[in-house]
PDB file of C-alpha atoms in Angstrom:
ATOM      1  CA  MET A 296      84.777 -48.225  35.153  1.00  0.00           C
ATOM      2  CA  LYS A 297      85.471 -50.782  37.891  1.00  0.00           C
ATOM      3  CA  GLU A 298      85.212 -48.000  40.507  1.00  0.00           C
ATOM      4  CA  LYS A 299      81.804 -46.956  39.172  1.00  0.00           C
ATOM      5  CA  ASN A 300      80.489 -50.535  39.162  1.00  0.00           C
ATOM      6  CA  SER A 301      81.685 -51.009  42.746  1.00  0.00           C
ATOM      7  CA  ARG A 302      80.104 -47.708  43.754  1.00  0.00           C
ATOM      8  CA  LEU A 303      76.781 -48.618  42.111  1.00  0.00           C
ATOM      9  CA  GLU A 304      76.806 -52.010  43.809  1.00  0.00           C
ATOM     10  CA  ALA A 305      77.539 -50.386  47.179  1.00  0.00           C
ATOM     11  CA  LEU A 306      74.714 -47.920  46.570  1.00  0.00           C
ATOM     12  CA  ARG A 307      72.286 -50.777  45.779  1.00  0.00           C
ATOM     13  CA  LEU A 308      73.289 -52.597  48.934  1.00  0.00           C
ATOM     14  CA  ILE A 309      73.002 -49.489  51.122  1.00  0.00           C
ATOM     15  CA  ILE A 310      69.555 -48.634  49.777  1.00  0.00           C
ATOM     16  CA  SER A 311      68.323 -52.208  50.111  1.00  0.00           C
ATOM     17  CA  SER A 312      69.617 -52.678  53.662  1.00  0.00           C
ATOM     18  CA  GLN A 313      69.048 -49.280  55.311  1.00  0.00           C
ATOM     19  CA  GLU A 314      66.387 -46.611  55.317  1.00  0.00           C
ATOM     20  CA  MET A 315      67.992 -43.562  53.718  1.00  0.00           C
ATOM     21  CA  GLY A 316      65.894 -40.440  53.255  1.00  0.00           C
ATOM     22  CA  SER A 317      68.360 -37.934  51.805  1.00  0.00           C
ATOM     23  CA  GLN A 318      71.258 -37.755  49.406  1.00  0.00           C
ATOM     24  CA  GLU A 319      73.370 -36.434  52.285  1.00  0.00           C
ATOM     25  CA  GLU A 320      72.734 -39.657  54.213  1.00  0.00           C
ATOM     26  CA  LEU A 321      73.644 -41.691  51.135  1.00  0.00           C
ATOM     27  CA  LEU A 322      76.843 -39.670  50.588  1.00  0.00           C
ATOM     28  CA  ASP A 323      77.829 -40.249  54.235  1.00  0.00           C
ATOM     29  CA  ALA A 324      77.160 -43.994  53.977  1.00  0.00           C
ATOM     30  CA  LEU A 325      79.165 -44.236  50.737  1.00  0.00           C
ATOM     31  CA  GLN A 326      82.002 -42.230  52.286  1.00  0.00           C
ATOM     32  CA  LYS A 327      82.119 -44.680  55.225  1.00  0.00           C
ATOM     33  CA  GLU A 328      82.592 -47.432  52.649  1.00  0.00           C
ATOM     34  CA  GLY A 329      85.505 -45.569  51.055  1.00  0.00           C
ATOM     35  CA  PHE A 330      83.766 -43.908  48.102  1.00  0.00           C
ATOM     36  CA  GLN A 331      84.437 -40.212  47.509  1.00  0.00           C
ATOM     37  CA  LEU A 332      81.899 -38.599  45.184  1.00  0.00           C
ATOM     38  CA  THR A 333      79.986 -35.396  44.672  1.00  0.00           C
ATOM     39  CA  GLN A 334      76.253 -34.889  45.081  1.00  0.00           C
ATOM     40  CA  ALA A 335      75.984 -34.514  41.286  1.00  0.00           C
ATOM     41  CA  THR A 336      77.620 -37.927  40.739  1.00  0.00           C
ATOM     42  CA  LEU A 337      75.339 -39.494  43.340  1.00  0.00           C
ATOM     43  CA  SER A 338      72.331 -37.948  41.625  1.00  0.00           C
ATOM     44  CA  ARG A 339      73.409 -39.463  38.267  1.00  0.00           C
ATOM     45  CA  ASP A 340      73.973 -42.845  39.938  1.00  0.00           C
ATOM     46  CA  LEU A 341      70.491 -42.752  41.488  1.00  0.00           C
ATOM     47  CA  LYS A 342      68.994 -41.947  38.094  1.00  0.00           C
ATOM     48  CA  GLN A 343      70.946 -44.770  36.403  1.00  0.00           C
ATOM     49  CA  LEU A 344      69.720 -47.253  39.036  1.00  0.00           C
ATOM     50  CA  LYS A 345      66.150 -45.917  38.667  1.00  0.00           C
ATOM     51  CA  VAL A 346      65.968 -45.251  42.388  1.00  0.00           C
ATOM     52  CA  ALA A 347      62.744 -43.697  43.663  1.00  0.00           C
ATOM     53  CA  LYS A 348      61.450 -42.451  46.978  1.00  0.00           C
ATOM     54  CA  ALA A 349      58.603 -44.248  48.722  1.00  0.00           C
ATOM     55  CA  ALA A 350      56.723 -43.714  51.954  1.00  0.00           C
ATOM     56  CA  THR A 351      57.446 -45.994  54.884  1.00  0.00           C
ATOM     57  CA  MET A 352      54.842 -47.175  57.389  1.00  0.00           C
ATOM     58  CA  SER A 353      55.853 -44.257  59.625  1.00  0.00           C
ATOM     59  CA  GLY A 354      55.217 -41.746  56.837  1.00  0.00           C
ATOM     60  CA  ASN A 355      58.870 -40.938  56.138  1.00  0.00           C
ATOM     61  CA  TYR A 356      60.161 -41.062  52.577  1.00  0.00           C
ATOM     62  CA  VAL A 357      63.158 -43.284  51.819  1.00  0.00           C
ATOM     63  CA  TYR A 358      65.050 -44.337  48.721  1.00  0.00           C
ATOM     64  CA  VAL A 359      63.958 -47.632  47.159  1.00  0.00           C
ATOM     65  CA  LEU A 360      65.239 -49.660  44.243  1.00  0.00           C
ATOM     66  CA  PRO A 361      63.015 -50.792  41.386  1.00  0.00           C
ATOM     67  CA  ASN A 362      61.268 -54.064  42.263  1.00  0.00           C
ATOM     68  CA  GLU A 363      61.679 -53.260  45.955  1.00  0.00           C
ATOM     69  CA  SER A 364      60.065 -56.573  46.812  1.00  0.00           C
ATOM     70  CA  MET A 365      63.288 -58.239  45.679  1.00  0.00           C
ATOM     71  CA  TYR A 366      65.278 -56.168  48.181  1.00  0.00           C
ATOM     72  CA  LYS A 367      63.676 -57.046  51.474  1.00  0.00           C
ATOM     73  CA  ARG A 368      65.225 -55.053  54.282  1.00  0.00           C
ATOM     74  CA  VAL A 369      66.724 -57.139  57.046  1.00  0.00           C
ATOM     75  CA  SER A 370      66.725 -56.145  60.700  1.00  0.00           C
ATOM     76  CA  SER A 371      70.482 -56.588  61.195  1.00  0.00           C
ATOM     77  CA  PRO A 372      72.158 -56.132  57.814  1.00  0.00           C
ATOM     78  CA  SER A 373      75.748 -57.058  57.085  1.00  0.00           C
ATOM     79  CA  SER A 374      78.113 -54.243  56.242  1.00  0.00           C
ATOM     80  CA  VAL A 375      78.201 -53.145  52.610  1.00  0.00           C
ATOM     81  CA  ARG A 376      81.785 -54.451  52.319  1.00  0.00           C
ATOM     82  CA  GLU A 377      80.647 -57.884  53.537  1.00  0.00           C
ATOM     83  CA  MET A 378      77.681 -57.921  51.158  1.00  0.00           C
ATOM     84  CA  MET A 379      79.901 -56.907  48.222  1.00  0.00           C
ATOM     85  CA  GLN A 380      82.060 -59.993  48.816  1.00  0.00           C
ATOM     86  CA  ILE A 381      79.073 -62.204  48.000  1.00  0.00           C
ATOM     87  CA  PRO A 382      78.986 -62.652  44.232  1.00  0.00           C
ATOM     88  CA  GLY A 383      75.941 -61.741  42.159  1.00  0.00           C
ATOM     89  CA  PHE A 384      76.662 -64.585  39.723  1.00  0.00           C
ATOM     90  CA  LEU A 385      75.171 -67.954  40.705  1.00  0.00           C
ATOM     91  CA  SER A 386      75.270 -70.289  37.685  1.00  0.00           C
ATOM     92  CA  ILE A 387      75.320 -70.651  33.917  1.00  0.00           C
ATOM     93  CA  ASN A 388      73.646 -73.351  31.788  1.00  0.00           C
ATOM     94  CA  PHE A 389      73.518 -73.900  28.041  1.00  0.00           C
ATOM     95  CA  SER A 390      71.164 -75.277  25.432  1.00  0.00           C
ATOM     96  CA  GLY A 391      72.409 -75.147  21.849  1.00  0.00           C
ATOM     97  CA  ASN A 392      73.603 -71.617  21.097  1.00  0.00           C
ATOM     98  CA  MET A 393      71.796 -70.147  24.110  1.00  0.00           C
ATOM     99  CA  GLY A 394      72.941 -69.619  27.676  1.00  0.00           C
ATOM    100  CA  VAL A 395      71.120 -68.704  30.850  1.00  0.00           C
ATOM    101  CA  ILE A 396      72.944 -67.040  33.728  1.00  0.00           C
ATOM    102  CA  LYS A 397      71.233 -67.066  37.129  1.00  0.00           C
ATOM    103  CA  THR A 398      72.130 -64.256  39.542  1.00  0.00           C
ATOM    104  CA  ARG A 399      71.120 -63.041  42.954  1.00  0.00           C
ATOM    105  CA  PRO A 400      67.998 -60.825  42.780  1.00  0.00           C
ATOM    106  CA  GLY A 401      68.781 -57.411  41.344  1.00  0.00           C
ATOM    107  CA  TYR A 402      72.163 -58.332  39.836  1.00  0.00           C
ATOM    108  CA  ALA A 403      71.210 -59.450  36.332  1.00  0.00           C
ATOM    109  CA  SER A 404      71.028 -55.983  34.747  1.00  0.00           C
ATOM    110  CA  ALA A 405      74.426 -54.910  36.057  1.00  0.00           C
ATOM    111  CA  ILE A 406      76.116 -58.156  35.025  1.00  0.00           C
ATOM    112  CA  ALA A 407      74.465 -58.068  31.571  1.00  0.00           C
ATOM    113  CA  TRP A 408      75.602 -54.452  31.165  1.00  0.00           C
ATOM    114  CA  ASN A 409      79.183 -55.517  31.982  1.00  0.00           C
ATOM    115  CA  ILE A 410      78.939 -58.344  29.448  1.00  0.00           C
ATOM    116  CA  ASP A 411      77.462 -56.133  26.710  1.00  0.00           C
ATOM    117  CA  SER A 412      79.951 -53.314  27.252  1.00  0.00           C
ATOM    118  CA  SER A 413      82.863 -55.750  27.048  1.00  0.00           C
ATOM    119  CA  ASP A 414      82.115 -56.553  23.384  1.00  0.00           C
ATOM    120  CA  ILE A 415      82.808 -60.278  23.756  1.00  0.00           C
ATOM    121  CA  PRO A 416      82.902 -61.558  20.157  1.00  0.00           C
ATOM    122  CA  GLU A 417      81.427 -64.937  21.153  1.00  0.00           C
ATOM    123  CA  ILE A 418      78.178 -63.258  22.268  1.00  0.00           C
ATOM    124  CA  LEU A 419      75.535 -61.849  19.907  1.00  0.00           C
ATOM    125  CA  GLY A 420      73.535 -60.268  22.719  1.00  0.00           C
ATOM    126  CA  THR A 421      71.942 -60.502  26.139  1.00  0.00           C
ATOM    127  CA  ILE A 422      68.541 -59.899  27.686  1.00  0.00           C
ATOM    128  CA  ALA A 423      68.402 -59.324  31.441  1.00  0.00           C
ATOM    129  CA  GLY A 424      65.617 -59.644  33.941  1.00  0.00           C
ATOM    130  CA  ASP A 425      65.944 -59.269  37.692  1.00  0.00           C
ATOM    131  CA  ASP A 426      67.852 -62.487  38.408  1.00  0.00           C
ATOM    132  CA  THR A 427      68.321 -64.073  34.973  1.00  0.00           C
ATOM    133  CA  ILE A 428      70.365 -63.232  31.875  1.00  0.00           C
ATOM    134  CA  PHE A 429      69.630 -64.811  28.512  1.00  0.00           C
ATOM    135  CA  ILE A 430      72.681 -64.991  26.207  1.00  0.00           C
ATOM    136  CA  VAL A 431      72.776 -65.849  22.510  1.00  0.00           C
ATOM    137  CA  LEU A 432      76.118 -67.320  21.442  1.00  0.00           C
ATOM    138  CA  ARG A 433      77.647 -66.708  18.044  1.00  0.00           C
ATOM    139  CA  GLU A 434      77.394 -69.727  15.722  1.00  0.00           C
ATOM    140  CA  GLY A 435      80.254 -72.180  16.335  1.00  0.00           C
ATOM    141  CA  THR A 436      81.143 -70.869  19.801  1.00  0.00           C
ATOM    142  CA  SER A 437      81.835 -73.600  22.333  1.00  0.00           C
ATOM    143  CA  LYS A 438      80.622 -73.478  25.914  1.00  0.00           C
ATOM    144  CA  LEU A 439      84.234 -73.535  27.096  1.00  0.00           C
ATOM    145  CA  GLU A 440      85.176 -70.537  24.894  1.00  0.00           C
ATOM    146  CA  LEU A 441      82.230 -68.556  26.195  1.00  0.00           C
ATOM    147  CA  THR A 442      82.846 -69.486  29.829  1.00  0.00           C
ATOM    148  CA  GLU A 443      86.503 -68.423  29.534  1.00  0.00           C
ATOM    149  CA  ALA A 444      85.522 -65.103  27.910  1.00  0.00           C
ATOM    150  CA  LEU A 445      82.852 -64.432  30.545  1.00  0.00           C
ATOM    151  CA  SER A 446      85.183 -65.265  33.441  1.00  0.00           C
ATOM    152  CA  LYS A 447      87.182 -62.131  32.554  1.00  0.00           C
ATOM    153  CA  VAL A 448      84.048 -59.970  32.898  1.00  0.00           C
ATOM    154  CA  VAL A 449      81.807 -61.671  35.482  1.00  0.00           C
ATOM    155  CA  PRO A 450      83.303 -61.658  39.007  1.00  0.00           C
ATOM    156  CA  ASN A 451      83.511 -65.034  40.735  1.00  0.00           C
ATOM    157  CA  MET A 452      82.616 -66.993  37.599  1.00  0.00           C
ATOM    158  CA  LYS A 453      84.831 -70.023  37.159  1.00  0.00           C
TER     159      LYS A 453
END
């Protein structure tokens, strides 16, 4: 599962930093980053990420992520490997039995999915937006217990 999450993250970063118009281009870019996958797997990944194609100013069609405005293309992007070293997690704060995790734009859904699929007993559930995750803690759970449990699931959370 870690391989898939890394692959999906690399795919997000490639799409948000480069203009890619075909699955072949995406497969080549992923291969350069060390990911070996079939066109069918790429197609499933694109569907899971809700990737669409949109027209550019020049009339070409390129892959875009949902909420493309959150993924502004930069003129000289870092490599995908460099971008993957930057954590999506930014902070966590609590109020009573609720927690709010702030993430970089576009990361909240993936991090919430990792949290939910880990079946952490201290958490009743999560709701994710684009850069925020709302967490409801089980009654009697301390902030320290939750933070320790989350640190096993959320990269770079201390």
